[in-house]
PDB file of C-alpha atoms in Angstrom:
ATOM      1  CA  MET A  24       0.004  -0.009  -0.023  1.00 32.00           C
ATOM      2  CA  SER A  25       1.346   3.443  -0.893  1.00 39.00           C
ATOM      3  CA  ASP A  26       1.832   6.084   1.714  1.00 46.00           C
ATOM      4  CA  ARG A  27      -0.652   8.893   0.918  1.00 50.00           C
ATOM      5  CA  SER A  28       0.030  10.952   4.024  1.00 51.00           C
ATOM      6  CA  ILE A  29       3.127  12.835   4.864  1.00 58.00           C
ATOM      7  CA  GLU A  30       4.455  14.637   7.894  1.00 67.00           C
ATOM      8  CA  THR A  31       4.167  18.397   7.523  1.00 76.00           C
ATOM      9  CA  PRO A  32       7.023  20.351   9.115  1.00 79.00           C
ATOM     10  CA  ASP A  33       6.597  23.319  11.444  1.00 86.00           C
ATOM     11  CA  TRP A  34       6.908  26.064   8.823  1.00 88.00           C
ATOM     12  CA  SER A  35       7.843  28.641  11.465  1.00 86.00           C
ATOM     13  CA  THR A  36      11.200  26.881  11.900  1.00 87.00           C
ATOM     14  CA  ILE A  37      12.046  26.942   8.222  1.00 86.00           C
ATOM     15  CA  PRO A  38      13.294  30.069   6.387  1.00 88.00           C
ATOM     16  CA  ALA A  39      10.633  31.599   4.113  1.00 91.00           C
ATOM     17  CA  PRO A  40      11.647  32.801   0.677  1.00 94.00           C
ATOM     18  CA  ASP A  41      11.578  36.528  -0.129  1.00 93.00           C
ATOM     19  CA  ASP A  42       9.985  37.955  -3.264  1.00 96.00           C
ATOM     20  CA  ASP A  43      13.170  38.665  -5.175  1.00 96.00           C
ATOM     21  CA  GLY A  44      11.312  39.884  -8.287  1.00 97.00           C
ATOM     22  CA  ALA A  45      12.508  36.871 -10.307  1.00 97.00           C
ATOM     23  CA  ALA A  46       8.994  36.113 -11.510  1.00 97.00           C
ATOM     24  CA  GLY A  47       7.834  39.686 -12.187  1.00 97.00           C
ATOM     25  CA  HIS A  48       8.136  39.318 -15.938  1.00 98.00           C
ATOM     26  CA  LEU A  49       5.949  36.168 -16.266  1.00 98.00           C
ATOM     27  CA  GLU A  50       2.363  37.328 -15.915  1.00 98.00           C
ATOM     28  CA  GLY A  51       0.904  37.963 -19.397  1.00 98.00           C
ATOM     29  CA  MET A  52       3.744  36.090 -21.215  1.00 98.00           C
ATOM     30  CA  ALA A  53       3.085  33.303 -23.656  1.00 98.00           C
ATOM     31  CA  ILE A  54       4.450  29.990 -22.322  1.00 98.00           C
ATOM     32  CA  ALA A  55       7.380  28.795 -24.366  1.00 98.00           C
ATOM     33  CA  SER A  56       6.805  25.861 -26.724  1.00 98.00           C
ATOM     34  CA  VAL A  57       8.882  23.101 -25.150  1.00 98.00           C
ATOM     35  CA  LEU A  58       8.166  19.356 -25.098  1.00 98.00           C
ATOM     36  CA  LEU A  59       8.319  18.083 -21.519  1.00 98.00           C
ATOM     37  CA  ALA A  60       8.396  14.380 -20.522  1.00 98.00           C
ATOM     38  CA  ALA A  61       5.685  13.389 -18.074  1.00 97.00           C
ATOM     39  CA  THR A  62       5.454  10.670 -15.446  1.00 97.00           C
ATOM     40  CA  ASP A  63       2.527   9.092 -17.271  1.00 97.00           C
ATOM     41  CA  GLY A  64       4.725   8.346 -20.277  1.00 96.00           C
ATOM     42  CA  THR A  65       3.468  11.208 -22.456  1.00 97.00           C
ATOM     43  CA  THR A  66       5.099  14.431 -23.537  1.00 98.00           C
ATOM     44  CA  THR A  67       3.394  17.774 -23.084  1.00 98.00           C
ATOM     45  CA  ASP A  68       3.838  21.188 -24.689  1.00 98.00           C
ATOM     46  CA  LEU A  69       2.210  23.604 -22.236  1.00 98.00           C
ATOM     47  CA  SER A  70       1.841  26.263 -24.961  1.00 98.00           C
ATOM     48  CA  LEU A  71      -0.569  24.039 -26.963  1.00 98.00           C
ATOM     49  CA  LEU A  72      -2.951  23.063 -24.215  1.00 98.00           C
ATOM     50  CA  PRO A  73      -6.563  24.272 -24.504  1.00 97.00           C
ATOM     51  CA  GLY A  74      -8.360  25.935 -21.629  1.00 97.00           C
ATOM     52  CA  ARG A  75      -6.871  26.586 -18.221  1.00 98.00           C
ATOM     53  CA  THR A  76      -3.874  24.802 -16.856  1.00 98.00           C
ATOM     54  CA  VAL A  77      -2.254  25.005 -13.458  1.00 98.00           C
ATOM     55  CA  VAL A  78       1.454  24.140 -13.123  1.00 98.00           C
ATOM     56  CA  PHE A  79       3.145  24.107  -9.730  1.00 98.00           C
ATOM     57  CA  ALA A  80       6.888  24.045  -9.925  1.00 97.00           C
ATOM     58  CA  TYR A  81       9.044  22.952  -7.028  1.00 95.00           C
ATOM     59  CA  PRO A  82      12.780  22.418  -6.391  1.00 95.00           C
ATOM     60  CA  ARG A  83      13.035  18.661  -5.879  1.00 92.00           C
ATOM     61  CA  THR A  84      11.470  15.763  -4.099  1.00 86.00           C
ATOM     62  CA  GLY A  85      13.403  13.463  -1.918  1.00 81.00           C
ATOM     63  CA  LEU A  86      13.284   9.713  -1.681  1.00 79.00           C
ATOM     64  CA  PRO A  87      12.022   7.998   1.499  1.00 81.00           C
ATOM     65  CA  GLY A  88      14.979   7.035   3.676  1.00 84.00           C
ATOM     66  CA  VAL A  89      17.458   9.179   1.712  1.00 86.00           C
ATOM     67  CA  PRO A  90      18.624  12.381   3.451  1.00 86.00           C
ATOM     68  CA  ASN A  91      18.195  15.733   1.681  1.00 86.00           C
ATOM     69  CA  PRO A  92      21.374  17.501   0.579  1.00 88.00           C
ATOM     70  CA  GLU A  93      23.326  19.034   3.470  1.00 90.00           C
ATOM     71  CA  GLY A  94      21.952  22.468   4.430  1.00 89.00           C
ATOM     72  CA  TRP A  95      18.649  21.868   2.568  1.00 87.00           C
ATOM     73  CA  GLU A  96      16.528  23.057   5.559  1.00 86.00           C
ATOM     74  CA  LEU A  97      18.417  26.378   5.594  1.00 87.00           C
ATOM     75  CA  ILE A  98      17.635  27.263   1.940  1.00 90.00           C
ATOM     76  CA  PRO A  99      14.624  29.642   1.993  1.00 91.00           C
ATOM     77  CA  GLY A 100      11.668  27.910   0.327  1.00 89.00           C
ATOM     78  CA  ALA A 101      13.471  24.637  -0.465  1.00 88.00           C
ATOM     79  CA  ARG A 102      11.723  22.324   1.978  1.00 86.00           C
ATOM     80  CA  GLY A 103       8.126  21.283   1.312  1.00 86.00           C
ATOM     81  CA  CYS A 104       7.862  19.734  -2.133  1.00 86.00           C
ATOM     82  CA  THR A 105       6.048  16.643  -0.983  1.00 89.00           C
ATOM     83  CA  PRO A 106       3.568  18.545   1.192  1.00 92.00           C
ATOM     84  CA  GLN A 107       2.910  20.914  -1.718  1.00 95.00           C
ATOM     85  CA  THR A 108       2.348  18.038  -4.160  1.00 95.00           C
ATOM     86  CA  CYS A 109       0.028  16.273  -1.663  1.00 94.00           C
ATOM     87  CA  ALA A 110      -1.997  19.455  -1.294  1.00 96.00           C
ATOM     88  CA  PHE A 111      -2.525  19.663  -5.069  1.00 98.00           C
ATOM     89  CA  ARG A 112      -3.499  15.941  -4.991  1.00 97.00           C
ATOM     90  CA  ASP A 113      -5.961  16.537  -2.172  1.00 97.00           C
ATOM     91  CA  HIS A 114      -7.506  19.605  -3.972  1.00 98.00           C
ATOM     92  CA  PHE A 115      -7.451  17.999  -7.417  1.00 98.00           C
ATOM     93  CA  ALA A 116     -11.225  17.441  -7.776  1.00 98.00           C
ATOM     94  CA  GLU A 117     -11.996  20.895  -6.420  1.00 97.00           C
ATOM     95  CA  ILE A 118      -9.531  22.609  -8.800  1.00 98.00           C
ATOM     96  CA  LYS A 119     -10.931  20.617 -11.786  1.00 98.00           C
ATOM     97  CA  ALA A 120     -14.469  21.589 -10.725  1.00 97.00           C
ATOM     98  CA  LEU A 121     -13.435  25.250 -10.899  1.00 97.00           C
ATOM     99  CA  GLY A 122     -12.707  24.946 -14.604  1.00 97.00           C
ATOM    100  CA  VAL A 123      -9.098  23.861 -14.728  1.00 98.00           C
ATOM    101  CA  GLN A 124      -8.583  21.315 -17.549  1.00 98.00           C
ATOM    102  CA  GLN A 125      -4.996  20.250 -16.637  1.00 98.00           C
ATOM    103  CA  ILE A 126      -2.857  20.198 -13.530  1.00 98.00           C
ATOM    104  CA  PHE A 127       0.877  19.381 -13.569  1.00 98.00           C
ATOM    105  CA  GLY A 128       3.719  19.400 -11.149  1.00 97.00           C
ATOM    106  CA  LEU A 129       7.049  20.477 -12.652  1.00 98.00           C
ATOM    107  CA  SER A 130      10.655  20.102 -11.516  1.00 96.00           C
ATOM    108  CA  THR A 131      14.153  19.743 -13.022  1.00 95.00           C
ATOM    109  CA  GLN A 132      14.417  16.115 -11.857  1.00 93.00           C
ATOM    110  CA  ASP A 133      14.284  13.367 -14.462  1.00 93.00           C
ATOM    111  CA  THR A 134      11.020  11.500 -15.093  1.00 94.00           C
ATOM    112  CA  GLY A 135      12.262   8.239 -13.548  1.00 89.00           C
ATOM    113  CA  TYR A 136      12.923   9.983 -10.276  1.00 87.00           C
ATOM    114  CA  GLN A 137       9.590  11.823 -10.456  1.00 93.00           C
ATOM    115  CA  ARG A 138       7.726   8.614 -11.256  1.00 93.00           C
ATOM    116  CA  GLU A 139       8.594   7.211  -7.829  1.00 91.00           C
ATOM    117  CA  LEU A 140       6.877  10.183  -6.200  1.00 91.00           C
ATOM    118  CA  ALA A 141       3.854  10.023  -8.503  1.00 95.00           C
ATOM    119  CA  GLU A 142       3.311   6.356  -7.730  1.00 94.00           C
ATOM    120  CA  ARG A 143       4.070   6.561  -3.981  1.00 92.00           C
ATOM    121  CA  LEU A 144       1.673   9.503  -3.509  1.00 93.00           C
ATOM    122  CA  GLN A 145      -0.938   8.159  -5.946  1.00 96.00           C
ATOM    123  CA  LEU A 146      -1.092  11.414  -7.895  1.00 97.00           C
ATOM    124  CA  PRO A 147      -4.083  12.004 -10.191  1.00 98.00           C
ATOM    125  CA  PHE A 148      -1.964  14.284 -12.391  1.00 98.00           C
ATOM    126  CA  PRO A 149       1.450  13.867 -14.105  1.00 98.00           C
ATOM    127  CA  ILE A 150       4.677  15.543 -13.045  1.00 97.00           C
ATOM    128  CA  LEU A 151       6.615  17.134 -15.901  1.00 98.00           C
ATOM    129  CA  SER A 152      10.409  17.065 -16.160  1.00 98.00           C
ATOM    130  CA  ASP A 153      12.465  20.012 -17.311  1.00 98.00           C
ATOM    131  CA  ALA A 154      15.702  18.152 -16.583  1.00 96.00           C
ATOM    132  CA  ASP A 155      17.419  19.822 -19.571  1.00 97.00           C
ATOM    133  CA  LEU A 156      16.217  23.261 -18.347  1.00 97.00           C
ATOM    134  CA  LYS A 157      14.788  24.212 -21.711  1.00 98.00           C
ATOM    135  CA  LEU A 158      11.524  25.613 -20.351  1.00 98.00           C
ATOM    136  CA  THR A 159      13.265  27.072 -17.306  1.00 98.00           C
ATOM    137  CA  THR A 160      15.728  28.948 -19.479  1.00 98.00           C
ATOM    138  CA  ALA A 161      13.215  30.022 -22.163  1.00 98.00           C
ATOM    139  CA  MET A 162      10.851  31.496 -19.554  1.00 98.00           C
ATOM    140  CA  ARG A 163      13.569  32.692 -17.226  1.00 98.00           C
ATOM    141  CA  LEU A 164      11.912  30.890 -14.343  1.00 98.00           C
ATOM    142  CA  PRO A 165      13.398  31.550 -10.907  1.00 98.00           C
ATOM    143  CA  VAL A 166      16.107  29.034  -9.938  1.00 97.00           C
ATOM    144  CA  PHE A 167      18.819  28.439  -7.391  1.00 95.00           C
ATOM    145  CA  GLN A 168      21.880  26.244  -7.313  1.00 94.00           C
ATOM    146  CA  THR A 169      22.969  23.845  -4.593  1.00 94.00           C
ATOM    147  CA  HIS A 170      25.192  20.794  -4.498  1.00 93.00           C
ATOM    148  CA  GLY A 171      25.762  20.972  -8.322  1.00 93.00           C
ATOM    149  CA  MET A 172      22.022  21.037  -9.080  1.00 93.00           C
ATOM    150  CA  THR A 173      20.061  23.839 -10.760  1.00 95.00           C
ATOM    151  CA  LEU A 174      16.611  23.760  -9.147  1.00 95.00           C
ATOM    152  CA  MET A 175      13.450  25.775  -9.679  1.00 96.00           C
ATOM    153  CA  LYS A 176      12.270  28.037  -6.933  1.00 97.00           C
ATOM    154  CA  ARG A 177       8.702  27.243  -5.913  1.00 96.00           C
ATOM    155  CA  ILE A 178       6.224  28.997  -8.261  1.00 97.00           C
ATOM    156  CA  THR A 179       2.699  28.270  -9.510  1.00 98.00           C
ATOM    157  CA  LEU A 180       1.445  29.371 -12.938  1.00 98.00           C
ATOM    158  CA  VAL A 181      -2.146  29.590 -14.126  1.00 98.00           C
ATOM    159  CA  ILE A 182      -2.017  29.292 -17.918  1.00 98.00           C
ATOM    160  CA  ASP A 183      -5.011  30.117 -20.104  1.00 98.00           C
ATOM    161  CA  TYR A 184      -4.675  28.873 -23.708  1.00 97.00           C
ATOM    162  CA  GLY A 185      -0.893  29.256 -23.569  1.00 97.00           C
ATOM    163  CA  LEU A 186      -0.787  32.658 -21.817  1.00 98.00           C
ATOM    164  CA  ILE A 187       0.243  33.032 -18.190  1.00 98.00           C
ATOM    165  CA  GLY A 188      -2.716  34.717 -16.482  1.00 97.00           C
ATOM    166  CA  LYS A 189      -1.609  34.433 -12.832  1.00 98.00           C
ATOM    167  CA  VAL A 190       1.665  33.848 -11.039  1.00 98.00           C
ATOM    168  CA  PHE A 191       1.938  32.733  -7.388  1.00 98.00           C
ATOM    169  CA  TYR A 192       5.486  33.585  -6.257  1.00 97.00           C
ATOM    170  CA  PRO A 193       7.000  33.150  -3.802  1.00 96.00           C
ATOM    171  CA  VAL A 194       5.087  30.206  -2.464  1.00 96.00           C
ATOM    172  CA  PHE A 195       5.149  29.667   1.271  1.00 95.00           C
ATOM    173  CA  PRO A 196       4.135  27.664   3.111  1.00 94.00           C
ATOM    174  CA  PRO A 197       4.091  25.105   0.353  1.00 94.00           C
ATOM    175  CA  ASP A 198       1.248  22.983   1.710  1.00 93.00           C
ATOM    176  CA  GLN A 199      -1.111  26.006   1.497  1.00 94.00           C
ATOM    177  CA  ASN A 200      -0.348  26.724  -2.199  1.00 96.00           C
ATOM    178  CA  ALA A 201      -3.224  24.627  -3.547  1.00 97.00           C
ATOM    179  CA  ALA A 202      -5.732  26.229  -1.165  1.00 96.00           C
ATOM    180  CA  VAL A 203      -4.548  29.703  -2.265  1.00 97.00           C
ATOM    181  CA  VAL A 204      -5.003  28.691  -5.943  1.00 98.00           C
ATOM    182  CA  VAL A 205      -8.472  27.364  -5.189  1.00 97.00           C
ATOM    183  CA  ALA A 206      -9.425  30.656  -3.496  1.00 97.00           C
ATOM    184  CA  TRP A 207      -8.177  32.584  -6.544  1.00 97.00           C
ATOM    185  CA  LEU A 208     -10.056  30.316  -8.987  1.00 97.00           C
ATOM    186  CA  GLU A 209     -13.400  30.668  -7.112  1.00 94.00           C
ATOM    187  CA  PRO A 210     -16.101  32.627  -8.938  1.00 84.00           C
ATOM    188  CA  GLY A 211     -15.733  36.340  -8.536  1.00 71.00           C
ATOM    189  CA  LYS A 212     -11.952  36.303  -8.446  1.00 59.00           C
TER     190      LYS A 212
END
């Protein structure tokens, strides 16, 4: 049986990210046409998707029993990828009912690594891989480097027919991101 629950940390003990302005250019932009591998075995070009799409990007997910890189807890906004992903899983039906056609997670990890997470958490949506950083570079998405890895800073995009209509950045605490997106999607917003 897969573990669908996770332990949520005390967010007050973890450094929160600052709004460094790194996402200020994104709202209103057309999403770049880049093919991204997905955990369901397909490839997706976010620029070609009809309707409304929500993409939540996160730095990296860990593997059960494998420690995070040294100092991970001290990087503002780094911790919380699994709680964020679980929150989108738990709000999936509600988000879809509010008119979102597609929901994706996104990281710079490879699809094989991401597939473990998707299966373990029983995700109803695929995780997209930008392991070659093509989308990240084309869109100038916010990133940071640690331990030889280039990782995305946590950001959520609402894309309407290929145009970014709303950007949530910085995202903290991560496990509240899905609820904030739901509140924004509700009628009258």
